[in-house]
XYZ file of C-alpha atoms in Angstrom:
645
model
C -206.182 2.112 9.929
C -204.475 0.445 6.901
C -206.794 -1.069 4.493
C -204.719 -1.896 1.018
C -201.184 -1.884 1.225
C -198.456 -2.057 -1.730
C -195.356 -4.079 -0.930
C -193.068 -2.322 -3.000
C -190.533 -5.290 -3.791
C -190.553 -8.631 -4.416
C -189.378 -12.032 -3.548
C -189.196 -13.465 -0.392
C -189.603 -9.539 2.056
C -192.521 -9.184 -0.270
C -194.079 -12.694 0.838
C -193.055 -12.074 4.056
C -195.121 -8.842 4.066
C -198.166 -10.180 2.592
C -197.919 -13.046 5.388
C -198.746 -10.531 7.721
C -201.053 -8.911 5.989
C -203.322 -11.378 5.910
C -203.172 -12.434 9.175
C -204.077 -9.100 9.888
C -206.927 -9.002 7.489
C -205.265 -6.271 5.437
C -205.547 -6.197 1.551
C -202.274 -6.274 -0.617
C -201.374 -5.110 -3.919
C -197.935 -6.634 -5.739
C -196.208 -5.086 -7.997
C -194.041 -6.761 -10.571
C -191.600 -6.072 -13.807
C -191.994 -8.712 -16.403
C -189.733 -11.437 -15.395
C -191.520 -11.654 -12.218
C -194.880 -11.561 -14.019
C -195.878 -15.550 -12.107
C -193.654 -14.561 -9.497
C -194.883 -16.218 -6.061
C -195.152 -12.552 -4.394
C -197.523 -11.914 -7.442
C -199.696 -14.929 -6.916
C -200.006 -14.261 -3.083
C -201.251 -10.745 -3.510
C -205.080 -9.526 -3.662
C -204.239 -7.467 -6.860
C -201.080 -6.615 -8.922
C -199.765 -4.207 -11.115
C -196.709 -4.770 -13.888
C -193.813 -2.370 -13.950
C -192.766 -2.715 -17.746
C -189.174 -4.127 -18.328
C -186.504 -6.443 -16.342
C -184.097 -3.884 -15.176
C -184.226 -2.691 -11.632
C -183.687 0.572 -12.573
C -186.734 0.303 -14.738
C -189.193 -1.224 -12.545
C -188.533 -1.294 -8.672
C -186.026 1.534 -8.578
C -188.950 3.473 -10.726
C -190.247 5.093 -7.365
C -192.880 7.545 -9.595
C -194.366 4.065 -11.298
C -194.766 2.440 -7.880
C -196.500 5.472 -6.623
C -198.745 5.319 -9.633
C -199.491 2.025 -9.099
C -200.607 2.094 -5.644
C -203.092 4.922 -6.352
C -204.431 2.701 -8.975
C -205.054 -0.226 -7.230
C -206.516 2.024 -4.881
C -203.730 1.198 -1.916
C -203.486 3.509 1.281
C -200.346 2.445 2.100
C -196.942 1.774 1.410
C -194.676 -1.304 2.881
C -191.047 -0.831 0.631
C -188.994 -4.149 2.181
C -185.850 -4.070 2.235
C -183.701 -3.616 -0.641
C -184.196 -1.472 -3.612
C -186.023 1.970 -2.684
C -186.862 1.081 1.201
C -183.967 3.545 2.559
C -184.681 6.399 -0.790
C -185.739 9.534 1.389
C -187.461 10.780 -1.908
C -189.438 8.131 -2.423
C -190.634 7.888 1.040
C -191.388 12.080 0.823
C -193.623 10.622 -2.881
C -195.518 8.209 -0.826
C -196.150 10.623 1.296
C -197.288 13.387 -1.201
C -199.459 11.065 -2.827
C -201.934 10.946 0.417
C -200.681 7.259 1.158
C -199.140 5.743 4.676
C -195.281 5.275 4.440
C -194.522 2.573 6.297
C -190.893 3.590 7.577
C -189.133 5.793 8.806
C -189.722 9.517 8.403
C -187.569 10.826 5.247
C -185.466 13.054 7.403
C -184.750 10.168 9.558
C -183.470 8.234 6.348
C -181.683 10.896 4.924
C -179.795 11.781 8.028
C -178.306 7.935 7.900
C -178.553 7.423 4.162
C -174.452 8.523 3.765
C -172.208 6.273 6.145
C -170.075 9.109 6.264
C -172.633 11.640 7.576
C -173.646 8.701 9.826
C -170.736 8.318 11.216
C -169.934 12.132 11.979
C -173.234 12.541 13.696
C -172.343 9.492 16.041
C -168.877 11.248 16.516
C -166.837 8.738 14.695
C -165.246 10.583 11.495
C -164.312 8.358 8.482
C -160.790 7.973 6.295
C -160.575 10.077 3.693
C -159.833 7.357 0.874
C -157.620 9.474 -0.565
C -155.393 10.317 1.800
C -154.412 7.284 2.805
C -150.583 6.022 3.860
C -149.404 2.929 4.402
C -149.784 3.280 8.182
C -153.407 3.353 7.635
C -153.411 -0.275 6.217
C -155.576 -2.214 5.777
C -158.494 -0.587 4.988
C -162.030 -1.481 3.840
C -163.143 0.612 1.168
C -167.011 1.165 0.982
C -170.025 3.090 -0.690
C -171.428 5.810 1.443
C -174.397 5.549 -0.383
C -175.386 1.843 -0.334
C -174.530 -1.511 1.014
C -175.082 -5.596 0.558
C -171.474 -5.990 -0.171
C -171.945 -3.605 -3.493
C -169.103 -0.434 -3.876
C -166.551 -2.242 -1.300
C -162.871 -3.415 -1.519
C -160.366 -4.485 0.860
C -156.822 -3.363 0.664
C -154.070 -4.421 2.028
C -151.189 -2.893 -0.500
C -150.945 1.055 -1.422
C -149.799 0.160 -4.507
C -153.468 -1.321 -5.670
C -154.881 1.249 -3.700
C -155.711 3.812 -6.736
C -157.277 0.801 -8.987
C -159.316 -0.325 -5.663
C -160.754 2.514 -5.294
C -161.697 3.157 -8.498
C -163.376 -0.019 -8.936
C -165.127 0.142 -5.489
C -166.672 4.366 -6.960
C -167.443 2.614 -10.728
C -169.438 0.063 -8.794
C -171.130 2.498 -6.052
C -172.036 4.469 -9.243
C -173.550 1.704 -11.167
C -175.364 0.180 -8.016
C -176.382 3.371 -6.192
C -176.676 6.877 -8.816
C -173.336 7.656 -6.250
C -169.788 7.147 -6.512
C -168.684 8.703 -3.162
C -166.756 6.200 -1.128
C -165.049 6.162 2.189
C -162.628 4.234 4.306
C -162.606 2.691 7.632
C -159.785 0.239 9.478
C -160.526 -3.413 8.369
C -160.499 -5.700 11.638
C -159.970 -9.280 9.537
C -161.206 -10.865 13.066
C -164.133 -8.062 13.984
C -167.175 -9.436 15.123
C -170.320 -7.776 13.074
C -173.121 -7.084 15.785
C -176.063 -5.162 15.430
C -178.957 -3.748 17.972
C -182.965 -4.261 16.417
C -184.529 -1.063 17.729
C -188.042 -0.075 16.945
C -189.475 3.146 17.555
C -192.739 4.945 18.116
C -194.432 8.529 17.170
C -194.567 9.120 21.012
C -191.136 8.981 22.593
C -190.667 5.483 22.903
C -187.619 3.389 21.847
C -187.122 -0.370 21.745
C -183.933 -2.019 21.676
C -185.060 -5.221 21.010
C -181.772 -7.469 20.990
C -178.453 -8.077 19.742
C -177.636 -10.027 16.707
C -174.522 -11.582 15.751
C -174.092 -11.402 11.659
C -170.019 -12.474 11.431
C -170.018 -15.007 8.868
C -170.374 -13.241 5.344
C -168.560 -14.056 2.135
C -167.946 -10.825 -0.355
C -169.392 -8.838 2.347
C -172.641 -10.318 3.055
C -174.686 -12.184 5.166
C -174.559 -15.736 5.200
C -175.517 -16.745 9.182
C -177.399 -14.723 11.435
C -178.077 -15.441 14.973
C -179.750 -13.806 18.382
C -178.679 -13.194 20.928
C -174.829 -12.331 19.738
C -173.010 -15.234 21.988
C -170.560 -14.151 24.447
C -170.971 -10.512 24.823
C -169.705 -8.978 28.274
C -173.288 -7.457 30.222
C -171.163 -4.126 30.184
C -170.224 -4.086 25.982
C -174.498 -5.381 25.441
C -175.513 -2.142 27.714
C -173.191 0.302 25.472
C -174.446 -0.842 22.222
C -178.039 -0.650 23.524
C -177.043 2.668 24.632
C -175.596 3.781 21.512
C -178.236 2.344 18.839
C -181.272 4.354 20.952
C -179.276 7.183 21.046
C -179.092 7.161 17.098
C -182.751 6.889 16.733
C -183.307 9.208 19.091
C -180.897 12.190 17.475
C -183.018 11.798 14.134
C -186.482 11.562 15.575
C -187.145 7.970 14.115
C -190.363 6.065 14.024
C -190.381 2.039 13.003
C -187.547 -0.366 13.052
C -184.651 0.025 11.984
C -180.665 -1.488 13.089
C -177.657 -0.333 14.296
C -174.484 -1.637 13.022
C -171.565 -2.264 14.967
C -168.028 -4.181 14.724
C -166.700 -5.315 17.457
C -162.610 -5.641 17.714
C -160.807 -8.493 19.518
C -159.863 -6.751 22.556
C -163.971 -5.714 22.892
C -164.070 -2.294 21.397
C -166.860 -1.379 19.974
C -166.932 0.879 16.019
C -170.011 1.979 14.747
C -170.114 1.253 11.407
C -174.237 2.477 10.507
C -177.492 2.531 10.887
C -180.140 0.494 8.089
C -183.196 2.976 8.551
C -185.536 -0.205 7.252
C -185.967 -3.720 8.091
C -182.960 -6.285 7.437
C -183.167 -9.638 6.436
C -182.184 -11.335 9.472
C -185.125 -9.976 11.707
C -186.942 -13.059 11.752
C -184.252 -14.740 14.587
C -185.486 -11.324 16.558
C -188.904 -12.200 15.975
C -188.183 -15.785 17.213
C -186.266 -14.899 20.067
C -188.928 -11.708 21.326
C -191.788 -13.969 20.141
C -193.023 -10.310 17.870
C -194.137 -9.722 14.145
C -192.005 -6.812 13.512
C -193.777 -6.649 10.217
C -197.068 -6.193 12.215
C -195.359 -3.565 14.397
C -194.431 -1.647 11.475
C -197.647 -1.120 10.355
C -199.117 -0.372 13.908
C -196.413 2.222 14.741
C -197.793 3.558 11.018
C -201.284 3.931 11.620
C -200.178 6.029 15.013
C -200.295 3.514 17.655
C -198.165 3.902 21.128
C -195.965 0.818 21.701
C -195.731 -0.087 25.332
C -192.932 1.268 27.389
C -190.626 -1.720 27.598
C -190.008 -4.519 25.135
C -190.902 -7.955 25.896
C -188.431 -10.369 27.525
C -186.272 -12.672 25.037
C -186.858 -16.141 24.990
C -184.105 -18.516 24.070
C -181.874 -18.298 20.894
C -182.358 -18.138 17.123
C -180.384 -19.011 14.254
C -180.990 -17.745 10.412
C -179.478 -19.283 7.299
C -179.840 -17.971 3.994
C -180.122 -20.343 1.346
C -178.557 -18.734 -2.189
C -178.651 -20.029 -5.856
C -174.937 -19.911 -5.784
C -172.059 -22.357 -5.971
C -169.238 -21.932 -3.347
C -167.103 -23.986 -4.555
C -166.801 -21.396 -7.968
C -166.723 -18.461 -6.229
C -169.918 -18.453 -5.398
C -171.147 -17.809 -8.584
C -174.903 -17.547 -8.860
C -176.861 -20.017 -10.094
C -180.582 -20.340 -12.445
C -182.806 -22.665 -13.653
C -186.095 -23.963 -12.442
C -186.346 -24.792 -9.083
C -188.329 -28.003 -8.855
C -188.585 -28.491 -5.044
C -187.763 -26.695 -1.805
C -188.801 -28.457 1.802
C -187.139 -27.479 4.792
C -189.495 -29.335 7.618
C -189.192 -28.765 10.949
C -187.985 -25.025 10.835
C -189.565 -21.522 10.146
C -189.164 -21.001 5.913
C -189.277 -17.231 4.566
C -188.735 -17.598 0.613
C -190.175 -16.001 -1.970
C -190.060 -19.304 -4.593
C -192.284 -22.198 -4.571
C -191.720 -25.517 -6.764
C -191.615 -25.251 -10.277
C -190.697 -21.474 -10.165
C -187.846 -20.186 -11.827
C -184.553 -18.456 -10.850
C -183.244 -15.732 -13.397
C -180.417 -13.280 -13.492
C -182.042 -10.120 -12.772
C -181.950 -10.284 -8.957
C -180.480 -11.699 -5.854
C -179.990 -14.942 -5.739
C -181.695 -15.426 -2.180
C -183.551 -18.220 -1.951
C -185.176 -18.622 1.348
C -183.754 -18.180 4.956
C -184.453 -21.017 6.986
C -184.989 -19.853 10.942
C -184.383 -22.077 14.262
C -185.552 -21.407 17.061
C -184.341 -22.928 20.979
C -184.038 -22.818 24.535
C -180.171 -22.703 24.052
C -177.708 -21.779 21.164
C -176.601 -25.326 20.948
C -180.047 -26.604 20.371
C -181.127 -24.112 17.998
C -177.859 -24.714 15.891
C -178.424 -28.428 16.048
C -181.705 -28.320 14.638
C -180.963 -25.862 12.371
C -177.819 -27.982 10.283
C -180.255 -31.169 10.762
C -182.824 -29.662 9.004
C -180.777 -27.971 6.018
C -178.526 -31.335 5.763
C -182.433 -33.448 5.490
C -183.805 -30.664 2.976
C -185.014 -31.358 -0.383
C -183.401 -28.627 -2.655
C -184.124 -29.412 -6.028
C -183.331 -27.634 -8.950
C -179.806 -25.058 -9.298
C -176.801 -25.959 -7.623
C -177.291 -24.126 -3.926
C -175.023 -23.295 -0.686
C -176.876 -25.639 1.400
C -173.825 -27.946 2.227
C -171.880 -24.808 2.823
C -174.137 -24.091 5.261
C -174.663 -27.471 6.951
C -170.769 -27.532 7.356
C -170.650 -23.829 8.368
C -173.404 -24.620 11.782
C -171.266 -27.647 12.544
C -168.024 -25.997 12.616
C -166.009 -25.872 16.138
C -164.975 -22.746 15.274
C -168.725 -21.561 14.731
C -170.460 -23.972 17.435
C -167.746 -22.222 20.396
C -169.789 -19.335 21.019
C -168.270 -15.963 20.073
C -165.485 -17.285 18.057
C -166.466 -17.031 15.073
C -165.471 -13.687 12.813
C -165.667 -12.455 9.901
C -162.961 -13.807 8.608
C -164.545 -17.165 8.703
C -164.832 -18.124 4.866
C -161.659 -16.364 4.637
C -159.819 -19.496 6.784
C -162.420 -21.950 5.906
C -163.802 -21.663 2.449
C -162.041 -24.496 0.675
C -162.516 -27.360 3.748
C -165.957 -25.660 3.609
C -166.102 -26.227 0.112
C -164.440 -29.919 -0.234
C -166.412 -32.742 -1.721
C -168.773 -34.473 0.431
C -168.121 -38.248 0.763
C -170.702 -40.568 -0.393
C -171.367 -39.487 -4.177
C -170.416 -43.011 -5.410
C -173.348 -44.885 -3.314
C -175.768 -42.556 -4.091
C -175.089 -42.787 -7.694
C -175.132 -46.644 -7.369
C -178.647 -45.812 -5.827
C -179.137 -43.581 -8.856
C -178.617 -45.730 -10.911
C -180.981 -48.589 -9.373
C -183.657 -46.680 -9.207
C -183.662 -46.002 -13.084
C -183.388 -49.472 -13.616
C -186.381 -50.018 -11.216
C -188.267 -47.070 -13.565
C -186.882 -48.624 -16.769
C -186.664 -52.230 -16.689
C -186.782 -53.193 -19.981
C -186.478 -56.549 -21.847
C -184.821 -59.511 -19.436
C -186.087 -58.814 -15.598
C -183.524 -61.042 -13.981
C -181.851 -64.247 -15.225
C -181.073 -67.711 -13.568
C -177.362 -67.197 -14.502
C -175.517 -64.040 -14.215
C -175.288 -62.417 -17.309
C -173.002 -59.093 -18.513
C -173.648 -56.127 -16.469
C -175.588 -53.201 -17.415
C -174.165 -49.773 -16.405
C -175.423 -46.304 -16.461
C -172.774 -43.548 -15.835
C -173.454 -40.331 -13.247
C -171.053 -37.144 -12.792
C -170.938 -34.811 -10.044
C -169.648 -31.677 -9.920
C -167.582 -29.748 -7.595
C -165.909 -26.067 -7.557
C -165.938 -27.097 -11.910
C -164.547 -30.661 -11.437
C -166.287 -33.367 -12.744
C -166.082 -36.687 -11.132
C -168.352 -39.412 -13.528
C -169.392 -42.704 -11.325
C -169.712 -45.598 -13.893
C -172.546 -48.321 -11.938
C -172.560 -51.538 -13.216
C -175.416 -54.174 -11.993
C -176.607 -57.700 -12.730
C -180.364 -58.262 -11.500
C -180.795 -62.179 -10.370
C -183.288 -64.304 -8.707
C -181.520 -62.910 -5.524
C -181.309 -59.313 -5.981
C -178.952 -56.722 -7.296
C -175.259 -58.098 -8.181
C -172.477 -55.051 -7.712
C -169.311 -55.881 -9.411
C -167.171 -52.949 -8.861
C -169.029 -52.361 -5.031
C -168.247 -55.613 -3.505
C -169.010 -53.808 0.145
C -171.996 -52.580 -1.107
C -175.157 -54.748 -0.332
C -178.483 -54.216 -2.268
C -181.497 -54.730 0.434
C -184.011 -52.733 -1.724
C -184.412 -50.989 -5.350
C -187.433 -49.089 -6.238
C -188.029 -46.408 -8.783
C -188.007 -43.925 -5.916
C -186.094 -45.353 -2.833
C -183.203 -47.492 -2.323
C -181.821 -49.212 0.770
C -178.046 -49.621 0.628
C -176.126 -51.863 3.289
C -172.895 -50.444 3.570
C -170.053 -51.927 6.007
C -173.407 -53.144 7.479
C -174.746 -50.141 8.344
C -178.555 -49.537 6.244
C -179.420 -46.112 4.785
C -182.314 -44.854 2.516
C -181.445 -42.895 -0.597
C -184.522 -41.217 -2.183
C -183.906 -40.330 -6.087
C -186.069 -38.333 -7.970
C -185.624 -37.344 -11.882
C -187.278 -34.312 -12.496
C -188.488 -34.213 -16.377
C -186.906 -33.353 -18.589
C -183.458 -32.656 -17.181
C -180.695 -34.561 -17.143
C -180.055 -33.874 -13.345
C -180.597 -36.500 -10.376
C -181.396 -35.930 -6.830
C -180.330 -38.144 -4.676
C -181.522 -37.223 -0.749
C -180.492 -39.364 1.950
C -180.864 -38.754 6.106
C -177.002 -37.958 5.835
C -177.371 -35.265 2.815
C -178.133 -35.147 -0.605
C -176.691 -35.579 -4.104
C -176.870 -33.410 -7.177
C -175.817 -35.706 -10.275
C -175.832 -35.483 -13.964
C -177.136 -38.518 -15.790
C -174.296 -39.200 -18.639
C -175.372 -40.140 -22.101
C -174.003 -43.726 -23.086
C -172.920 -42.769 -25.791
C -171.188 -39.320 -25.856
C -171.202 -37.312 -29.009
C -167.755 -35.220 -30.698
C -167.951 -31.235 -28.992
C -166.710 -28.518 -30.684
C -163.404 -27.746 -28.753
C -162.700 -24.357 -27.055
C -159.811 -22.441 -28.328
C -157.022 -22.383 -25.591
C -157.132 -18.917 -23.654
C -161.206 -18.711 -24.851
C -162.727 -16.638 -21.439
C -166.142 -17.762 -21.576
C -168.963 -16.670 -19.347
C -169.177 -18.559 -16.148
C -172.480 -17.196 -15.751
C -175.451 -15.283 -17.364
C -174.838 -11.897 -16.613
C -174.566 -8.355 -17.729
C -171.194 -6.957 -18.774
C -170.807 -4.035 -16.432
C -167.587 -3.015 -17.893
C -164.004 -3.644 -19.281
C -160.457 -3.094 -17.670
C -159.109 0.461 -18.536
C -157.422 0.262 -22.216
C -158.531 -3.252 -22.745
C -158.637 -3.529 -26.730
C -157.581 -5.913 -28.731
C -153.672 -6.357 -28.886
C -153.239 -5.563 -25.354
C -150.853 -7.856 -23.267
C -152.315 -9.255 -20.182
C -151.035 -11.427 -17.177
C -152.790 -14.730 -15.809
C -155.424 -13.532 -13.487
C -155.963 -10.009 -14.378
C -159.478 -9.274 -14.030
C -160.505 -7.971 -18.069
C -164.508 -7.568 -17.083
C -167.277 -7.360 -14.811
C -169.951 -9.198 -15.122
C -173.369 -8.606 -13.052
C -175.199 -10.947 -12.202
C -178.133 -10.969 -9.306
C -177.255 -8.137 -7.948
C -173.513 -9.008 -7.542
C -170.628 -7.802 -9.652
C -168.221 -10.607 -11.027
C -164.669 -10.341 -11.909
C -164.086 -12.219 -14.942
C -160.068 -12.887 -15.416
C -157.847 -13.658 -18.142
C -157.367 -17.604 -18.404
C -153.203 -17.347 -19.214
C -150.815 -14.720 -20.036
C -150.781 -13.279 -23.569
C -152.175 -10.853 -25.972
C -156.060 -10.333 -26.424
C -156.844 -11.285 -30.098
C -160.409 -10.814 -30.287
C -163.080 -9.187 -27.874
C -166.530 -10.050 -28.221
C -167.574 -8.157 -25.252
C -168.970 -4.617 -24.025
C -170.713 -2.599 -21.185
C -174.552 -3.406 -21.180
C -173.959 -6.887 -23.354
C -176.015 -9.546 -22.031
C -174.616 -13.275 -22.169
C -175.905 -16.494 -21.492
C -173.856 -18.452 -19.693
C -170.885 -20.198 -21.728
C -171.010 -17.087 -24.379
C -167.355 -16.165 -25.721
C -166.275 -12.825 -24.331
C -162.541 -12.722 -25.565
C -159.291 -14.878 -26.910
C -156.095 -14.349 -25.352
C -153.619 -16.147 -27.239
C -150.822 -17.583 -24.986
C -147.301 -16.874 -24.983
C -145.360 -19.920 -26.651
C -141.959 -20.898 -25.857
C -140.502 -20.269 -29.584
C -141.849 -16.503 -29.478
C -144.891 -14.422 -29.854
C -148.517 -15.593 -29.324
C -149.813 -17.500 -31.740
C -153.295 -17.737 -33.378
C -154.954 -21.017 -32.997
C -156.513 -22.354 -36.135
C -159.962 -21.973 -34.633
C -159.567 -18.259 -33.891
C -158.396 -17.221 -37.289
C -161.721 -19.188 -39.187
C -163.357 -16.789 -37.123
């Protein structure tokens, strides 16, 4: 039996684990690098123990220091999550050394799937050889055989940018995985990605507990999960079952683990791998099988015999993950300090909890929000309802994204939707949402309510007062000036003449519009400038505007600046300063959570100055290079600015 066990991650699997583990009446130890020092995983575990630094690589990925620190919290077992060491063969052979319980797979098991390309041969489906590619063979999806989450993978679709893809795609496998070896495999822009849950026992006994669909990603990852995949023929549900217990069968594996599949247009089906841990969608499994896989995981540990068949599925399950990220920019990731996060009326895994804050050292997953529902319809529904009445507080998030994403007809038809979704849809997706000009009228009220100051209301209509509020979309600001006159009677609107005041308190106001009323609930978190307006239809991010704006030192044209904090991974090959470049070529990569960003040159010129290079770290905003534009007289020039500097 387990007594102590070390979740070796953090964030949201790592709450998820300790969840369990207290229902179970298990002890837990956390560990923790120092960003994540009052980390919620760290305040929900019995005991904790700090891995010095920030880095991955020097804390989580530091399999000999989590070892270590289990033995000295005096753990007897060892839960690694997902992510970060939980499919490392060598650090599940450590944990085992070390006299404690490896909650996984057995290392052989892991290292016999831990290449996609020896994957694939032992299921008898051999992979491109990158570079021996011809046109015919296009397109292609280039990917790390070492690693996944969208890290180490390109598409291409020319064999001219073939050679720089797949350089790229081996620098990046290198950096994110200690292995540059890459393969290729046909990209299906309109494949369906479907995986099989199985779980498996010390005695013989395989589960396949499921399909799940997992088609709409954006740079490769998972955005909306659901179970059962919609729309599958009987005949294509029985092969994949078929297939995924064959793989854990052929390498003797114990626990749960998922089989990877895409699945063509005309029904075939491609094995694409198999994740020898848990994956982040398992709760709609759990919801649809009405299991703890987490729990099962530590039984099939300790030894126990699971019963011969799996338990009969129950309705349908839909997971969204909610990401500090900004669609609308690429989805670039976001940080600050999250001040609330309320989902009601759905299942909430998330590792964050108001008032914590969001940094640039990992991924930014905030929580994934789970439905559950006697049809797909109904667990969609509730689902999109429950995102669109959240209270999200704090960075700027995907949550309309995803709101849009459950209600569109091409995801709502079951089946139809591939992953080429974001591909087709992003920008609609991505458009601003109507209604930012009431709720910054109701913005704007409710400060007044807060702030009344000298004068209450007058007998005669006097000058407005105004108070100014910007949103921002994809980079574009959009400022809402809202000027009111309080009377005897209420609210005056000038500029809204449709817009009828029935109520305006410091944290609610009631808007007729076109004689329909709605509730718009504003809080102003301290000290920030930013505004949350939340309303039954959605909410509002806005940025209170000072009245009186002060000069700003002005950019010099073609400044790149950082779009976000980051890490500079590295530079373009030969990038110095003098080099021509073209509008759009990417000059750097930037990390940031986990992701690598291309950061591009704003016009066509020559670089003049470079104030970047590899292992930099900038906040966001910082100056990474000049590139003085081409002018139509002759040569780039210098702008004034640049040559002060």
């Amino acid at each position: 039996m387990i007594e102590t066990l070390l979740v070796a991650n953090r964030g949201e699997i790592a709450c998820r684990v300790l969840r369990t583990c207290r229902d179970l009446g298990v002890a837990t130890v956390a560990v923790h690098s120092d960003p994540d020092a009052h980390a919620l995983h760290v305040r929900r575990a019995d005991a904790a123990v700090r891995l010095p630094g920030a880095a991955p690589a020097d804390t989580y990925l530091r399999g000999d220091l989590v070892v270590a620190a289990a033995l000295a919290a005096g753990a007897d077992a060892v839960h690694p999550g997902y992510g970060f060491l939980s499919e490392n063969a060598g650090f599940a052979r450590r944990v085992e050394e070390a006299g404690l319980t490896w909650v996984g797979p057995p290392p052989e098991a892991i290292e016999a799937m831990a290449s996609k390309t020896r994957a694939k041969r032992l299921m008898g489906a051999e992979p491109l050889d990158p570079d021996a590619l011809t046109a015919a063979d296009l397109p292609v999806l280039i990917k790390a055989a070492a690693g996944g989450g969208g890290r180490g993978m390109r598409v291409v679709r020319d064999l001219g940018a073939l050679r720089g893809e797949l350089a790229a795609a081996r620098a990046e496998a290198l950096s994110a995985f200690g292995d540059g070896e890459v393969f290729a495999e046909p990209y299906l822009a309109r494949g369906r990605h479907v995986e099989v849950q199985v779980l498996a026992d010390a005695h013989g006994t395989v589960w396949p507990l499921g399909t799940r669909d997992c088609s709409l990603q954006r740079r490769h990852q998972k955005v909306v999960e659901e179970a059962p995949a919609p729309g599958l023929p009987p005949a294509l549900v029985d092969e994949l079952y078929g297939t995924a217990v064959r793989a854990a069968r052929a390498i003797g594996y114990r626990g749960a683990g998922t089989v990877e599949f895409l699945v063509a247009e005309d029904g075939t089906a491609h094995f694409l791998e198999m994740n020898t841990r848990l994956q982040v969608e398992h709760p709609v499994t759990e919801a649809v099988y009405g299991v703890d896989l987490v729990a099962l995981q530590l039984r099939v540990a300790e030894g126990a015999a699971l019963p011969p068949e799996p338990p009969a599925p129950r309705g349908h399950a839909v997971e969204a993950r909610l990401y500090a990220e900004d669609p609308a920019r690429g989805f670039a990731p976001q940080t600050g300090t999250l001040h609330a996060l309320e989902v009601p009326g759905v299942r909430l895994d998330t590792g964050y909890a108001a008032g914590d804050g969001i940094g640039v050292h990992y991924d930014a997953l905030l929580a994934k929000a789970v439905a559950h529902a006697p049809t797909r319809a109904e667990a969609v529904r509730l689902l999109a309802r429950a995102l669109e009445r959240a209270r999200v507080h704090g960075p700027v998030t995907n949550r309309d994204l995803l709101v849009r994403s459950l209600r569109h007809p091409e995801f709502t038809e079951p089946g139809r939707a591939d992953t080429g979704f974001y591909e087709r849809h992003l920008a609609a997706l991505t458009a601003p949402p109507p209604g930012g000009r009431h709720a910054a009228i109701a913005a704007a009220l409710a400060e007044a309510a807060a702030r009344p100051g000298p004068g209450a209301w007058r007998n005669l209509p006097s000058q407005p007062r105004s108070r100014t509020y910007g949103e921002e979309h994809g980079g574009t600001p959009v400022d809402h000036e809202v000027r009111y006159v309080r009377t005897r009677d209420g609210h005056l609107l000038p500029d809204d003449p449709d817009v009828r005041v029935v109520s305006a308190g410091a944290r609610e106001v009631r808007l007729d519009v076109a004689g329909v009323v709605r509730p718009y609930r504003v809080t102003a978190h301290p000290g920030t400038d930013t505004v949350h307006v939340d309303t039954p239809a959605g909410a509002y991010r806005l940025t209170r505007r000072p009245r009186f704006t002060d000069p700003v030192e002005r950019t010099a044209p073609g400044s790149l600046l950082a779009p976000m904090p980051g890490t500079v991974v590295r530079l373009a090959e030969g990038l110095a300063v003098g080099a021509r470049v073209e509008a759009g070529d990417t000059l750097l990569w930037l990390e940031a959570m986990k992701m690598e960003h291309h950061v591009t040159a704003p016009a066509s010129g020559v670089l003049t100055a470079l104030h970047a290079e590899p292992g930099r770290q900038v906040p966001v905003g910082a100056l990474l290079a000049v590139v003085a534009p081409e002018s139509p007289e002759g040569p780039p020039v210098q702008s004034a600015q640049e040559e002060q500097a």
